[in-house]
PDB file of C-alpha atoms and ligand atoms in Angstrom:
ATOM      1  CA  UNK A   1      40.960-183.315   7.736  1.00 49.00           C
ATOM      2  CA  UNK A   2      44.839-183.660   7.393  1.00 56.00           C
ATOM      3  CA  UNK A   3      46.286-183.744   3.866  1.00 58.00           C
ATOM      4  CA  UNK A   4      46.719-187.078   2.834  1.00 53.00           C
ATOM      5  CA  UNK A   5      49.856-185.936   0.414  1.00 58.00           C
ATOM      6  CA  UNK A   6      51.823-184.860   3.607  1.00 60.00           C
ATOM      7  CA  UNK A   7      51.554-188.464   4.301  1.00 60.00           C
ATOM      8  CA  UNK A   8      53.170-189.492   1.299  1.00 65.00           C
ATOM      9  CA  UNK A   9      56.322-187.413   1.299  1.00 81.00           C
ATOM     10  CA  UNK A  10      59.320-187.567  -0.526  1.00 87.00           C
ATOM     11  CA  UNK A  11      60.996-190.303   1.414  1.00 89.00           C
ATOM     12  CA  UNK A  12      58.009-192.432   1.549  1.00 92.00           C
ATOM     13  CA  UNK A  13      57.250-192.070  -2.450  1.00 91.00           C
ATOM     14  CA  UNK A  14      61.061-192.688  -2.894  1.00 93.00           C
ATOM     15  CA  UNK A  15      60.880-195.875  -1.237  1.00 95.00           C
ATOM     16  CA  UNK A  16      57.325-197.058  -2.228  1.00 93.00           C
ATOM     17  CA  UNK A  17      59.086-196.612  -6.284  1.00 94.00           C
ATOM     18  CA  UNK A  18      62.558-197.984  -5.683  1.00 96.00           C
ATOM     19  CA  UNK A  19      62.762-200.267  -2.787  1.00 96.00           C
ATOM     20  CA  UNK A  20      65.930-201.270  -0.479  1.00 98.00           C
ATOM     21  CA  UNK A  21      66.686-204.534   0.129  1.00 98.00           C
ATOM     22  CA  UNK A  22      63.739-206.194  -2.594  1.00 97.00           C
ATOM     23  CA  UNK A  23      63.539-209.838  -2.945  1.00 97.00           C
ATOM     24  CA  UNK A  24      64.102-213.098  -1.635  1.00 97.00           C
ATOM     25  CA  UNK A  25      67.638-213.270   0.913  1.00 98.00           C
ATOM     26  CA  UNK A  26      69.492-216.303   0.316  1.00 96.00           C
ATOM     27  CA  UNK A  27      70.908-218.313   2.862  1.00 96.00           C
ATOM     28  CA  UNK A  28      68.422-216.676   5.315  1.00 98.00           C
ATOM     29  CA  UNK A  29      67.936-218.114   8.650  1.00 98.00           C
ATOM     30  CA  UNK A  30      64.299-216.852   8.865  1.00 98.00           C
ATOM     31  CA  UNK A  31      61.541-215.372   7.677  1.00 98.00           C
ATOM     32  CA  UNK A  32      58.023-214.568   8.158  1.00 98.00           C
ATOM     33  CA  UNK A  33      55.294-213.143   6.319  1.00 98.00           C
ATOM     34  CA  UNK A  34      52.427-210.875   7.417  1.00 97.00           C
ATOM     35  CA  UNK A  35      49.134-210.017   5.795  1.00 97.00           C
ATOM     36  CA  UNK A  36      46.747-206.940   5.864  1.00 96.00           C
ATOM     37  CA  UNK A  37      43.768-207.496   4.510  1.00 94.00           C
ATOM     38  CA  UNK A  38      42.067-204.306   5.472  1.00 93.00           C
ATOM     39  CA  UNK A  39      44.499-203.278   2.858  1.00 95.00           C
ATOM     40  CA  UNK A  40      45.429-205.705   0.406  1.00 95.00           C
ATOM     41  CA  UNK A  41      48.687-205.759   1.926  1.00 97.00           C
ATOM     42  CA  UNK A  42      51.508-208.786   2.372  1.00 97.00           C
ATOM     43  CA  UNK A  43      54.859-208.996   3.084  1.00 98.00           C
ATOM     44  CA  UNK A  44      57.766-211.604   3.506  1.00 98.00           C
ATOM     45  CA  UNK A  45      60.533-210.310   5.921  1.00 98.00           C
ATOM     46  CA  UNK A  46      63.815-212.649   5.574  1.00 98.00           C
ATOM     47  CA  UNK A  47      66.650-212.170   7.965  1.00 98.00           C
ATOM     48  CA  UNK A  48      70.269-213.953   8.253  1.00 98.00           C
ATOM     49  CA  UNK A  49      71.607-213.348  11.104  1.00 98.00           C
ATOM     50  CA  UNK A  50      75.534-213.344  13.035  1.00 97.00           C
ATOM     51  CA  UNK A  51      75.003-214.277  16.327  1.00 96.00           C
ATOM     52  CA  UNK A  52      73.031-211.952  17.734  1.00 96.00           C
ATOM     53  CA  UNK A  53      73.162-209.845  15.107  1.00 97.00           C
ATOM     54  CA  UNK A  54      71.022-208.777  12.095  1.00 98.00           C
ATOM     55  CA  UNK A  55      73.208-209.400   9.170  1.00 98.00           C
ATOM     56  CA  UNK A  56      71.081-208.884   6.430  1.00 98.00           C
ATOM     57  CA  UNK A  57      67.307-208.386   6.039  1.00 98.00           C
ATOM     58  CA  UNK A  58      65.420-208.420   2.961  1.00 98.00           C
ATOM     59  CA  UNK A  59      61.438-208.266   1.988  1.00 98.00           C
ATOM     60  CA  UNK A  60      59.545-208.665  -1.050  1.00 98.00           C
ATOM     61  CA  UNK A  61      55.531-208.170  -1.248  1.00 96.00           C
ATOM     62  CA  UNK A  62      53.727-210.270  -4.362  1.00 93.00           C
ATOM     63  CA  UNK A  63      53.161-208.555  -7.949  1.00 91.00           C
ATOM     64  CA  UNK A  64      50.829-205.732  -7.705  1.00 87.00           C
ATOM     65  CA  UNK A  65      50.026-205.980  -4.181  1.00 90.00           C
ATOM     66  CA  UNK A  66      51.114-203.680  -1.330  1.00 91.00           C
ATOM     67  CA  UNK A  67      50.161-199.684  -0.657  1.00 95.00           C
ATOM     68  CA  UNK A  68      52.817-197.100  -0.910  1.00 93.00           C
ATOM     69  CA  UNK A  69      52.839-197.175   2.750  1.00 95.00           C
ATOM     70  CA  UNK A  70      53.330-200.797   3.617  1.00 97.00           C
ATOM     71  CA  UNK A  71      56.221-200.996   0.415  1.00 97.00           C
ATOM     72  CA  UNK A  72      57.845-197.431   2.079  1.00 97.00           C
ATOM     73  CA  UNK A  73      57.756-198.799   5.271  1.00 97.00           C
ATOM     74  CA  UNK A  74      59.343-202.050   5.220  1.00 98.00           C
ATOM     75  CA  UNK A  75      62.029-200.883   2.623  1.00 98.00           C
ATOM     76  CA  UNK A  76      63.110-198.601   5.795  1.00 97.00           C
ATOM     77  CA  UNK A  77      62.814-200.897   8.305  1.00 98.00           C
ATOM     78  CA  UNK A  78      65.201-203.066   6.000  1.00 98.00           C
ATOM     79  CA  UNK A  79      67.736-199.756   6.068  1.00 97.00           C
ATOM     80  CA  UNK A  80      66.846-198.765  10.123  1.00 97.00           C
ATOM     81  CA  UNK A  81      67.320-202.550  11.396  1.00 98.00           C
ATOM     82  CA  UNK A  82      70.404-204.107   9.389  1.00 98.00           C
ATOM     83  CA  UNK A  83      73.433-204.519  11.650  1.00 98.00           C
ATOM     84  CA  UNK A  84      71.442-204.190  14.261  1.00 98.00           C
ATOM     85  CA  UNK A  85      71.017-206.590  17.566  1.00 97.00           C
ATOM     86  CA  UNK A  86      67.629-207.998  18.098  1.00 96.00           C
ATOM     87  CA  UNK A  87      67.777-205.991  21.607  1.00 96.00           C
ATOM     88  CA  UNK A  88      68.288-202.598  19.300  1.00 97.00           C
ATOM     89  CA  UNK A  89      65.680-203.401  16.544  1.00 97.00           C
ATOM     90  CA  UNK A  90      62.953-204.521  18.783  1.00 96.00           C
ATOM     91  CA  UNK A  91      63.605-200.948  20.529  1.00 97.00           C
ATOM     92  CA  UNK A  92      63.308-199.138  17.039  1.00 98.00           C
ATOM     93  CA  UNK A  93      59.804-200.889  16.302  1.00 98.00           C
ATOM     94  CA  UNK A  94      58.877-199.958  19.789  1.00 97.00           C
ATOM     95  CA  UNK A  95      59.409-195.930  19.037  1.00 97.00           C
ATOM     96  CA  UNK A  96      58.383-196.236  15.750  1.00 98.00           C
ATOM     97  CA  UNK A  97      55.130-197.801  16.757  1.00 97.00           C
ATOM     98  CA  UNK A  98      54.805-195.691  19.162  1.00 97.00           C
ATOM     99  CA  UNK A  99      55.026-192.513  16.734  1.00 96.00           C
ATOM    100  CA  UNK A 100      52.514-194.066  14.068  1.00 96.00           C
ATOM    101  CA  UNK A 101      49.923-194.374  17.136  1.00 96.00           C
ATOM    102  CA  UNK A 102      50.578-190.487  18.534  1.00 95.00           C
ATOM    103  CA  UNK A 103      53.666-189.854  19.893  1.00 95.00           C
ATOM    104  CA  UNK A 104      55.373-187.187  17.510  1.00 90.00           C
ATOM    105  CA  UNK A 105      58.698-187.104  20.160  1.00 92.00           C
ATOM    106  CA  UNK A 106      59.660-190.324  18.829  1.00 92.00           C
ATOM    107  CA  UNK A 107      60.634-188.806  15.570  1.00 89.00           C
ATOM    108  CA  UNK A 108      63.378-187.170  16.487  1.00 88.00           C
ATOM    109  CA  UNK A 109      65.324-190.564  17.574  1.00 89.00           C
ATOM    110  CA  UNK A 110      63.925-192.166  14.732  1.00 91.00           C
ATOM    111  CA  UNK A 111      66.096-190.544  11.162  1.00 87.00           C
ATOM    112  CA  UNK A 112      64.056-190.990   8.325  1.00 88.00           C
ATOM    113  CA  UNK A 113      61.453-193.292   9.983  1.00 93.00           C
ATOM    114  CA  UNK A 114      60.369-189.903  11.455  1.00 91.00           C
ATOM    115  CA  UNK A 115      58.710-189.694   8.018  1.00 91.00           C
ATOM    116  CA  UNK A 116      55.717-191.891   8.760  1.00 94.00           C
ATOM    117  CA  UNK A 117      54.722-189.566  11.381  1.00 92.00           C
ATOM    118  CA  UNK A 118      52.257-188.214   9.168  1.00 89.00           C
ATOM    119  CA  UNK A 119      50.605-192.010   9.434  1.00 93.00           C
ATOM    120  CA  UNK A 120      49.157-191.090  13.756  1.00 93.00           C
ATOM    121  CA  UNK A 121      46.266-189.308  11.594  1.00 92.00           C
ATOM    122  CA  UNK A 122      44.977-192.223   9.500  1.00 92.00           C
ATOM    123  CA  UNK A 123      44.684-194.798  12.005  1.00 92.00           C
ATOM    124  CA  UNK A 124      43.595-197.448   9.122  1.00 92.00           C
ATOM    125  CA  UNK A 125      47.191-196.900   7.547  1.00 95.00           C
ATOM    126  CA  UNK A 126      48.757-197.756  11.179  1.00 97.00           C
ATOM    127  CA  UNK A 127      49.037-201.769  10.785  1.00 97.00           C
ATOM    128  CA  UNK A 128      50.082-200.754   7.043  1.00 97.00           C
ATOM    129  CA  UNK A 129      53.060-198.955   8.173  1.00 97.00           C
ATOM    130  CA  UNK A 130      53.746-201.520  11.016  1.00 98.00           C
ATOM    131  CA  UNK A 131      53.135-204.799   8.855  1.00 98.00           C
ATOM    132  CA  UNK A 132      56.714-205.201   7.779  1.00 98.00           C
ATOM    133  CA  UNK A 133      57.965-204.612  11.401  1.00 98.00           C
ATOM    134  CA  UNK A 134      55.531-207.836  13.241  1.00 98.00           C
ATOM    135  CA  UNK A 135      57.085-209.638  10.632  1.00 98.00           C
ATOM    136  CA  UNK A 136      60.382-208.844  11.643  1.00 98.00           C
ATOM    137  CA  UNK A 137      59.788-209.515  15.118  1.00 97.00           C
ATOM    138  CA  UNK A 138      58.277-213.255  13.946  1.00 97.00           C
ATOM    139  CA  UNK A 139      61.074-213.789  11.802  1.00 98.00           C
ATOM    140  CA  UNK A 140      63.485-213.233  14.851  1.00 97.00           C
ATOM    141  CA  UNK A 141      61.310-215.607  17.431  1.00 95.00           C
ATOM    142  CA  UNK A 142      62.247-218.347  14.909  1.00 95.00           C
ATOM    143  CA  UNK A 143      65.909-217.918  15.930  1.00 92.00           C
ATOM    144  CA  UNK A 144      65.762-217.215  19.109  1.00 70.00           C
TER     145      UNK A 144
HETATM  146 ZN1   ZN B 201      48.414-200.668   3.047  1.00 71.34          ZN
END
């Protein structure tokens, strides 16, 4: 069995405790929400966009809900995808999904998202670490 606390390291338990980007965005042009119930999970993605453009993103998950893993996550994917076209963010979430399901070679392209490589072993904790991300993507099909 792998250790569960190399799944949790620093970056992700920094994160999960003080996250980027908390809290309703306004004047956003979108936003989405996506639930894991497996998990207990939800979380509401806003974006404001500039053209084609990612402006700003924020997300927010209700009191006392969301794992370490989901919170981590999207307070990343806030970090990775902000100033970013919808072209470049859609190609993050397709590496970084790609290295939660398996592929460790994405990590080097990735930065600090690299640090949810750990998640490939606990297959449950895959639509935990991607939850924020489809509701990125569902956010952005609003403005298309
Ligand atoms: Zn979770």
């Amino acid at each position: 069995m792998p250790d569960l606390r190399e799944l949790y390291q620093s970056v992700i338990l920094d994160h999960s405790k003080s996250p980027r980007n908390f809290g309703e965005l306004t004047g956003a042009d979108a936003q989405a929400t996506g639930n894991n119930p497996m998990c207990g999970d939800a979380v509401t993605v806003w974006v404001r966009m500039d053209g084609d453009r990612i402006a700003d993103v924020h997300f927010a998950t209700p009191p006392g809900t969301g794992c370490a893993i989901s919170k981590a996550s999207a307070s990343l994917m806030t970090t990775a995808v902000a100033g970013k076209t919808r072209a470049e963010a859609d190609a993050i979430f397709d590496s970084f999904h790609r290295l939660v399901t398996g592929d460790a070679s994405e990590g080097e392209r990735l930065g600090r998202l690299a640090a949810f490589g750990g998640v490939a072993q606990f297959p449950v904790r895959v639509k935990c670490a991607t939850l924020a991300w489809h509701a990125l993507r569902a956010a952005l099909e609003q403005v298309a």
